[in-house]
Tab-separated table of C-alpha atoms in Angstrom:
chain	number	residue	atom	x	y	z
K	11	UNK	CA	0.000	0.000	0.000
K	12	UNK	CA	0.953	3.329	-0.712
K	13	UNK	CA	1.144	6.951	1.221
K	14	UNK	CA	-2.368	7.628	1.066
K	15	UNK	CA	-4.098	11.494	2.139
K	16	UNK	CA	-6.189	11.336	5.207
K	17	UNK	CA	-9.618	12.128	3.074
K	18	UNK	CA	-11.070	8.621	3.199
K	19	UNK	CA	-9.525	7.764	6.784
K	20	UNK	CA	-11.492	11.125	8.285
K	21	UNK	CA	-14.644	10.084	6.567
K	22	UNK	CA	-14.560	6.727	8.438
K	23	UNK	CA	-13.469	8.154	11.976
K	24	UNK	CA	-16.349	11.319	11.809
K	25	UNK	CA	-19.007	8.149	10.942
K	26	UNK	CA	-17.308	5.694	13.649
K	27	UNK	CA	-16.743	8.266	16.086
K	28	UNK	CA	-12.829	7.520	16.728
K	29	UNK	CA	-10.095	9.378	15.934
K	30	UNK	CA	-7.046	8.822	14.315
K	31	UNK	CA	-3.399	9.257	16.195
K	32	UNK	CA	-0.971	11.816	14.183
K	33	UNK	CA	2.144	10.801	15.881
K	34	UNK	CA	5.425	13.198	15.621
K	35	UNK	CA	8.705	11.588	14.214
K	36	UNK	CA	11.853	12.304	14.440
K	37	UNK	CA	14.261	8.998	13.792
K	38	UNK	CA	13.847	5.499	12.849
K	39	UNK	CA	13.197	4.266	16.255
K	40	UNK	CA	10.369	6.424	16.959
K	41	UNK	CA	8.892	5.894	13.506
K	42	UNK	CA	9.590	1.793	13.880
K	43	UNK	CA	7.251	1.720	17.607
K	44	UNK	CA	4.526	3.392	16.188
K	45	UNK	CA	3.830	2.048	13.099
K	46	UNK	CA	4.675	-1.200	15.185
K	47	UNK	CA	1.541	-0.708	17.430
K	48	UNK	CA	-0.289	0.470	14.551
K	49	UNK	CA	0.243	-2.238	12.321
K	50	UNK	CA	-0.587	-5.054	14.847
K	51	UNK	CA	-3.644	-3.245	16.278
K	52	UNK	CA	-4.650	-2.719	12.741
K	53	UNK	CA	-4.965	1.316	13.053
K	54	UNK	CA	-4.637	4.107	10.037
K	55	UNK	CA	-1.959	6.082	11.189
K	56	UNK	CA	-0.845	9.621	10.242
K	57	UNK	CA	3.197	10.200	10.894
K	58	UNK	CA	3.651	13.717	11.124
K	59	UNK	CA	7.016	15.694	10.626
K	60	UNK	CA	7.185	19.269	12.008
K	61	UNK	CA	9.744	21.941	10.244
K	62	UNK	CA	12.263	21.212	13.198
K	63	UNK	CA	11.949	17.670	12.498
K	64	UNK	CA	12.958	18.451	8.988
K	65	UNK	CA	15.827	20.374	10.138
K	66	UNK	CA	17.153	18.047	12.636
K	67	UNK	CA	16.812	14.763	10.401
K	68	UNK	CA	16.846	16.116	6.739
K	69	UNK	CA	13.440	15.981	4.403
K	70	UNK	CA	14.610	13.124	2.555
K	71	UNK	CA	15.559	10.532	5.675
K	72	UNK	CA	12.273	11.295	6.918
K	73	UNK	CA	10.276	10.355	3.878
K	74	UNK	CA	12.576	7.408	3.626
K	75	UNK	CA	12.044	6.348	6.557
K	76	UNK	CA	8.100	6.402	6.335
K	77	UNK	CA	8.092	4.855	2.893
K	78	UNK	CA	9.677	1.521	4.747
K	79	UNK	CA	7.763	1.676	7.695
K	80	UNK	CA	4.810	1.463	4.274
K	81	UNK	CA	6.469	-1.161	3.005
K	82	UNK	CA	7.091	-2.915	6.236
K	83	UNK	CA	2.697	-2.606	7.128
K	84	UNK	CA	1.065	-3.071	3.841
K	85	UNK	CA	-2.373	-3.585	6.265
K	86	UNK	CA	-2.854	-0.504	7.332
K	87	UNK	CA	-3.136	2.954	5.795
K	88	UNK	CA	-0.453	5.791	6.350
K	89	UNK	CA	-0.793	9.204	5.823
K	90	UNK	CA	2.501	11.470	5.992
K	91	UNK	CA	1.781	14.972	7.077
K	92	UNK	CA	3.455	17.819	7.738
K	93	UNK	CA	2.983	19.054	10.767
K	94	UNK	CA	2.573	23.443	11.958
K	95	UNK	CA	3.862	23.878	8.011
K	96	UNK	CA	4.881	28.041	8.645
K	97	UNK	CA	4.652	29.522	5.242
K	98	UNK	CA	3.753	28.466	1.497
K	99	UNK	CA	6.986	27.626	0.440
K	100	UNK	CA	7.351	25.237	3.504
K	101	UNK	CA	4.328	23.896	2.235
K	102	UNK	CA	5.415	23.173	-1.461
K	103	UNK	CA	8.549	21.490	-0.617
K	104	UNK	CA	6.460	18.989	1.256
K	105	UNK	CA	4.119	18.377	-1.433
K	106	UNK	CA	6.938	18.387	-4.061
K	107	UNK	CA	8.980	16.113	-1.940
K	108	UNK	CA	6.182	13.109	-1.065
K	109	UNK	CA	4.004	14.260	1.560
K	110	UNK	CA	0.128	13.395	1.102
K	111	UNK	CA	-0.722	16.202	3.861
K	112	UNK	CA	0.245	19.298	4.650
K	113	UNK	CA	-1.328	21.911	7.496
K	114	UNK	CA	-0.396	25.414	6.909
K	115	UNK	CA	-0.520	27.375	10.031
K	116	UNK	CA	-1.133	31.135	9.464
K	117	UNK	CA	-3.455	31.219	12.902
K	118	UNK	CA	-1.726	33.870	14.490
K	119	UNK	CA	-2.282	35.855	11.360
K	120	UNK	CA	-5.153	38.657	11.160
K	121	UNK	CA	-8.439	36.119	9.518
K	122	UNK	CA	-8.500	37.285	6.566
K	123	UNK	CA	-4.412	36.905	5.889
K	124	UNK	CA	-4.941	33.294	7.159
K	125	UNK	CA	-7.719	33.063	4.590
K	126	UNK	CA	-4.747	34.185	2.058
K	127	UNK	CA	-2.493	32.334	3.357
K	128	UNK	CA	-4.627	29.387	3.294
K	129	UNK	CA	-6.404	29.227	0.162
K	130	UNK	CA	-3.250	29.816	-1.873
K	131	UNK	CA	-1.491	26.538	-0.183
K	132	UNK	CA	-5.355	24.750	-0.767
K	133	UNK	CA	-4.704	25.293	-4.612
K	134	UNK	CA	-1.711	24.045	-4.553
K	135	UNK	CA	-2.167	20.962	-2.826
K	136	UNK	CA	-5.521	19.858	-4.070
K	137	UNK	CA	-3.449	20.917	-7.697
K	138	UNK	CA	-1.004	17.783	-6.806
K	139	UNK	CA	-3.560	15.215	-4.959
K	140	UNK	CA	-2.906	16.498	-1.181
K	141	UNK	CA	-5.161	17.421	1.326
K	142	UNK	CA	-4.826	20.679	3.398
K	143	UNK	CA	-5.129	20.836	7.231
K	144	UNK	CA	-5.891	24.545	8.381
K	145	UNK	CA	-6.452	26.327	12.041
K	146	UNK	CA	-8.289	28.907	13.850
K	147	UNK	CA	-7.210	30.006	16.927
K	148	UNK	CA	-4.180	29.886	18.696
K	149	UNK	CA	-3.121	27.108	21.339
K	150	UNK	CA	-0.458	28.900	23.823
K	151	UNK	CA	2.901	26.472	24.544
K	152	UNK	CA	6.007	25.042	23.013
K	153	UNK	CA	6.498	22.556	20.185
K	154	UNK	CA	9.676	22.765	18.169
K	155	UNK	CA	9.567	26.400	16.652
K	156	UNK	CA	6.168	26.766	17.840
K	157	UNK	CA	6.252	29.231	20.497
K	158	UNK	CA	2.842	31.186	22.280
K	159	UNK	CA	2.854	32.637	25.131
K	160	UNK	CA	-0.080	32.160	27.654
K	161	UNK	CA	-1.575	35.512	27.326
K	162	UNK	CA	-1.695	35.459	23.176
K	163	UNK	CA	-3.561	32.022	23.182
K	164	UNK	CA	-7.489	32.495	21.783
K	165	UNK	CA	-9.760	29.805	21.104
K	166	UNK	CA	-11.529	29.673	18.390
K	167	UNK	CA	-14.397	31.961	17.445
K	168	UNK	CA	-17.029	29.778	16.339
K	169	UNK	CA	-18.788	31.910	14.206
K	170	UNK	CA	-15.703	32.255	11.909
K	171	UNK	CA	-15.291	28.853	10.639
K	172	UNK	CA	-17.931	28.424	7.959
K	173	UNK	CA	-16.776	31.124	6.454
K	174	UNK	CA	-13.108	30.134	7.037
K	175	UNK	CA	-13.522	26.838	5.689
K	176	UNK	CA	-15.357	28.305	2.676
K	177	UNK	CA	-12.873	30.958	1.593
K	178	UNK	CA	-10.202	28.541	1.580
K	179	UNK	CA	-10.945	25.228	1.135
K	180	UNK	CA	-9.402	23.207	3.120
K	181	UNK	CA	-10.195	19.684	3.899
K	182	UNK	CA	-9.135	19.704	7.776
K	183	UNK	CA	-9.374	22.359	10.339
K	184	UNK	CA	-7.625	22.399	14.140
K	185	UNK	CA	-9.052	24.488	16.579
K	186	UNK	CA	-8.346	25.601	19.971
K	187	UNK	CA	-10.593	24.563	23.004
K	188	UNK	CA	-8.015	24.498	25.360
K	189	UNK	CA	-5.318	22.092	24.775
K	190	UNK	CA	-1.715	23.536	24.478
K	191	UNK	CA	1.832	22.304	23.201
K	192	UNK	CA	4.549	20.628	25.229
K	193	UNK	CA	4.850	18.884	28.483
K	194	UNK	CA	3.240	21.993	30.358
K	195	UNK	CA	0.143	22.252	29.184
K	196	UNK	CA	-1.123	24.416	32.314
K	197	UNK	CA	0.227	26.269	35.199
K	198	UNK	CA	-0.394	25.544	38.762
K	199	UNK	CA	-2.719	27.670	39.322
K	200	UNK	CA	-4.453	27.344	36.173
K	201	UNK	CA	-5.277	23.148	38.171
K	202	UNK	CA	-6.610	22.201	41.079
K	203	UNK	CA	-5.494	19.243	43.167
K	204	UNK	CA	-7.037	15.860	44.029
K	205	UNK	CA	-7.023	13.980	46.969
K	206	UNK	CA	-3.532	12.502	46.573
K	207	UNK	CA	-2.438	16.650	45.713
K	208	UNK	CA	-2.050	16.219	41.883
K	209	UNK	CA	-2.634	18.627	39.647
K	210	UNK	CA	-5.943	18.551	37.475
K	211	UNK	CA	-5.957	20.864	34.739
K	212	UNK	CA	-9.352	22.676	33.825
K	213	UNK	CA	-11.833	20.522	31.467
K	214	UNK	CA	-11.665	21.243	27.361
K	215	UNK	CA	-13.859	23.849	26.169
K	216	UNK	CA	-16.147	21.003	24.884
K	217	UNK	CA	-18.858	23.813	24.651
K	218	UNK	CA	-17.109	25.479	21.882
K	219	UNK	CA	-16.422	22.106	19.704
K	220	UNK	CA	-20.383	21.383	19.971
K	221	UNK	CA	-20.433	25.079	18.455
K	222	UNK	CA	-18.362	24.352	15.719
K	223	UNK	CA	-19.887	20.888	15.205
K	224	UNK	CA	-22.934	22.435	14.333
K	225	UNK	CA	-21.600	24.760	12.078
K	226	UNK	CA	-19.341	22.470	9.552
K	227	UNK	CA	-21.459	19.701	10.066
K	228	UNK	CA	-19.559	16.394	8.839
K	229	UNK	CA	-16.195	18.420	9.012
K	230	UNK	CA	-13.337	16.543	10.332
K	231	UNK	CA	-11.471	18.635	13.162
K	232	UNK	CA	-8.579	18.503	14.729
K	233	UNK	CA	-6.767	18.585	17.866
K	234	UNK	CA	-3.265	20.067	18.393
K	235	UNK	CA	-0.791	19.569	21.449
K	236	UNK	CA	-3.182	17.229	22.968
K	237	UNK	CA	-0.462	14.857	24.957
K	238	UNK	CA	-1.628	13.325	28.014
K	239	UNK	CA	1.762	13.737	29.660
K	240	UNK	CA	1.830	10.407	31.814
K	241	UNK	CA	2.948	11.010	35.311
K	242	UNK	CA	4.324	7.752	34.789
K	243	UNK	CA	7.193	9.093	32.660
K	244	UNK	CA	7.667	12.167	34.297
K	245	UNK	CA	8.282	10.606	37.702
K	246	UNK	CA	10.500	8.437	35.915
K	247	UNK	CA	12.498	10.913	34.749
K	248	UNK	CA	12.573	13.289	37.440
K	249	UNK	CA	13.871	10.457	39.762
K	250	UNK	CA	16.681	9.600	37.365
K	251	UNK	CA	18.175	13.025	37.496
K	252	UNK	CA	15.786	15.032	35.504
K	253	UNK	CA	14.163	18.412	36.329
K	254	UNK	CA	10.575	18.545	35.055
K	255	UNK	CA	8.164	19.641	37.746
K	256	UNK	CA	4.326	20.175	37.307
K	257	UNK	CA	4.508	19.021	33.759
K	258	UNK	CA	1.116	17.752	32.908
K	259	UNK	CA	-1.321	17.479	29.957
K	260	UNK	CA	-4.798	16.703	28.682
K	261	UNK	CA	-6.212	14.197	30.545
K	262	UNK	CA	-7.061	11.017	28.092
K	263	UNK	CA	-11.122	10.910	29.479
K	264	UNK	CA	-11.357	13.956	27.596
K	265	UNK	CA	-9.618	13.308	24.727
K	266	UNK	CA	-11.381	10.160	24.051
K	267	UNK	CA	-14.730	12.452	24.437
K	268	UNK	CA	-13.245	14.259	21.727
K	269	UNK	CA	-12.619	11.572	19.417
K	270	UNK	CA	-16.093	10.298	19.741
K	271	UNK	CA	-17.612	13.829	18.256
K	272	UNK	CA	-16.235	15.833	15.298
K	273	UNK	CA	-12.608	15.466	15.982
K	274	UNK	CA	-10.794	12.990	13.589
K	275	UNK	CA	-7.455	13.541	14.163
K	276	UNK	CA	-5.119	14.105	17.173
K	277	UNK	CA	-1.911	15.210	17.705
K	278	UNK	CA	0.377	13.492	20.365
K	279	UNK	CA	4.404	14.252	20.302
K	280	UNK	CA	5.366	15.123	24.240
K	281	UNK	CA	4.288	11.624	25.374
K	282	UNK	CA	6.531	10.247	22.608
K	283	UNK	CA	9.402	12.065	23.992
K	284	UNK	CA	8.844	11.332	27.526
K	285	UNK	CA	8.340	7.889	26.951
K	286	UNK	CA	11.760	7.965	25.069
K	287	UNK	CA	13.460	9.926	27.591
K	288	UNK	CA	12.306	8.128	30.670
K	289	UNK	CA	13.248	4.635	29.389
K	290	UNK	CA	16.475	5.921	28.472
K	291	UNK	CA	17.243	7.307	31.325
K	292	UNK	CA	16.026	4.426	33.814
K	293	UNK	CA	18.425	2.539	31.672
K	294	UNK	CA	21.831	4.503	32.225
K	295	UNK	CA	20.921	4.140	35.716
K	296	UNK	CA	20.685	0.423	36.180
K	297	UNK	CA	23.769	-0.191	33.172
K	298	UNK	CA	26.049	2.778	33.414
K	299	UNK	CA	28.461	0.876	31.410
K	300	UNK	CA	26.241	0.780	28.145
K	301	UNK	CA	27.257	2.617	25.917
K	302	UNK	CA	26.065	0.783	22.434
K	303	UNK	CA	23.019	2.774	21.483
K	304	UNK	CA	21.294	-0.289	20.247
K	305	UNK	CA	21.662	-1.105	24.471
K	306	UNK	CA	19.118	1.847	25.192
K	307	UNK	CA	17.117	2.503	22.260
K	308	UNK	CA	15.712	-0.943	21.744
K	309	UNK	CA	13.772	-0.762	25.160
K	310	UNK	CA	13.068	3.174	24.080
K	311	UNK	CA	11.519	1.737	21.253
K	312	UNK	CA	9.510	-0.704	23.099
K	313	UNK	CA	8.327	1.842	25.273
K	314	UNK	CA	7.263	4.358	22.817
K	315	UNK	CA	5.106	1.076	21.233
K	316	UNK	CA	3.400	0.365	24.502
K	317	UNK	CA	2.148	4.025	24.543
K	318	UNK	CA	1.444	4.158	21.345
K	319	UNK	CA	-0.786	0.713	21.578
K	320	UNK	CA	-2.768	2.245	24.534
K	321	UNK	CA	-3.465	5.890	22.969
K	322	UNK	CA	-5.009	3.458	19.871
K	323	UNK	CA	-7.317	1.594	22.083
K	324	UNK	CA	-8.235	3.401	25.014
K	325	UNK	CA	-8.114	7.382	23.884
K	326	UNK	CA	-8.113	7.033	19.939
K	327	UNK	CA	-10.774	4.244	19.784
K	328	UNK	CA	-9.234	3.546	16.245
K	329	UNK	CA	-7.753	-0.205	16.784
K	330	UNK	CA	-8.877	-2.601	13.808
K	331	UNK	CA	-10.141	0.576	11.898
K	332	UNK	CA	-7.763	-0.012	9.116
């Protein structure tokens, strides 16, 4: 099977009311354990490269790489995607260079630039058989070259995406309802505290994705920096020496509420890193004398295909969906 565009994969998931995981890549290991879970769980799967990503690992290793994990899971679907594309000409390498899906993010842009901005990627794309992910609002945090500060984060204005979608034609749109990039999703005092004093971050704006439902009815939508941050890892890794305090993200209850309404596609790259991290970490500990990288980045691997498996089944919904 081919790279295919997400078009008939978002059809199924609004109908089934699941969602399907766009996972963040960045080297062979992390692209091996999640097309791994996918492919025995039967899942579609959309591996998504950010411009960092692209930087750090070079366009054409990254395409490589995703054309054998094709090769190597000819039963399930795969979408490559480029993910927070900045600017047109971002945009047209991807499509030039193999990608099946592109999201241009002008958000922070006045609306009717974005609309620009938008519809002239849209015509490209749809020109060379790629679909266009778009977004309205702004989600505050850190991811790669992403960077929004707390106070400049917006959600999204309902009332603007009919006309949004319309203008510019795009075949995907993320909005904001309260999720956020990175590992720290919300500050202290944005939470309260449970029982056992953890953090709980406030609910999803669930009030403005019933909005938006109703106005692009059938419309997939999507859901950016939406990580679950598992305490798991971050213990983990704060006990082996590293420094991450109140990190903590969206928690999965919600995100699997999502995936049963209009929301199609979710993003998830923190928990891939932490999972990473932490199992690397735990492992210098108990072998300090390692020092083959095959040593620690098989059991990273692993790791990252554990999570991935359980973000498919219990927050996705999208096992044996392929």
């Amino acid at each position: 099977m081919a790279l295919v565009t997400s078009k008939e994969m978002f059809r199924k998931a609004y109908d089934g009311g699941y969602a399907i995981g766009a996972f963040n890549v960045n080297n062979m290991e992390i692209v091996q354990g999640i097309t791994e879970a996918a492919r025995d769980l039967e899942a579609p799967l959309i591996l998504q490269v950010s411009k960092g990503a692209r930087a750090y690992a070079n366009h054409t290793y990254l395409v490589k790489l995703v054309e054998a994990a094709v090769a190597e899971c000819p039963n399930i679907p795969i979408v490559l995607h480029l993910d927070h594309g900045p600017d047109f000409e971002t945009c047209k390498s991807c499509i030039d260079g193999g990608f099946t899906s592109v999201m241009i993010d002008a958000s922070s842009k006045p609306f009717a630039e974005n609309v620009e901005i938008t519809k002239k990627v849209v015509e490209y794309a749809h020109d060379h058989g790629v679909v266009v992910e778009a977004e309205l609002g702004t989600l505050a945090g850190i991811e790669d070259e992403v960077k929004v500060a707390s106070h400049e984060a917006s959600y999204t204005h309902p009332e603007e995406v009919e006309e949004f979608v319309s203008k510019t034609g795009c075949d995907s749109l993320a909005i904001a309802i309260g999720t956020s990039h990175g590992a720290y999703k919300f500050k202290p005092e944005q939470c309260t505290r449970n029982a056992d004093g953890i953090l709980v971050p406030p609910p999803l704006r669930f009030d403005v994705l019933e909005e938006v439902t109703k106005r692009l009815p059938g419309f997939p939508i999507v859901l950016h920096g939406s990580s679950s941050v598992p305490q798991e890892f971050v213990k983990k890794i704060n006990e082996y020496g590293g420094q991450m305090p109140n990190a903590i993200g969206v928690p999965e209850d919600q995100l699997r509420q999502a995936a049963r309404s209009a929301v199609c596609k979710i993003n998830i790259d923190s928990d891939l890193r932490l999972a990473m991290t932490a199992t690397i970490r735990e492992h210098f500990a108990n072998h300090p004398g390692d020092f083959d990288p095959r040593q620690y980045l098989k059991p990273a691997r692993q790791a990252i295909k554990d999570m991935v498996a359980h973000k498919i089944v219990d927050v996705l919904g999208c096992d044996h969906k392929a």
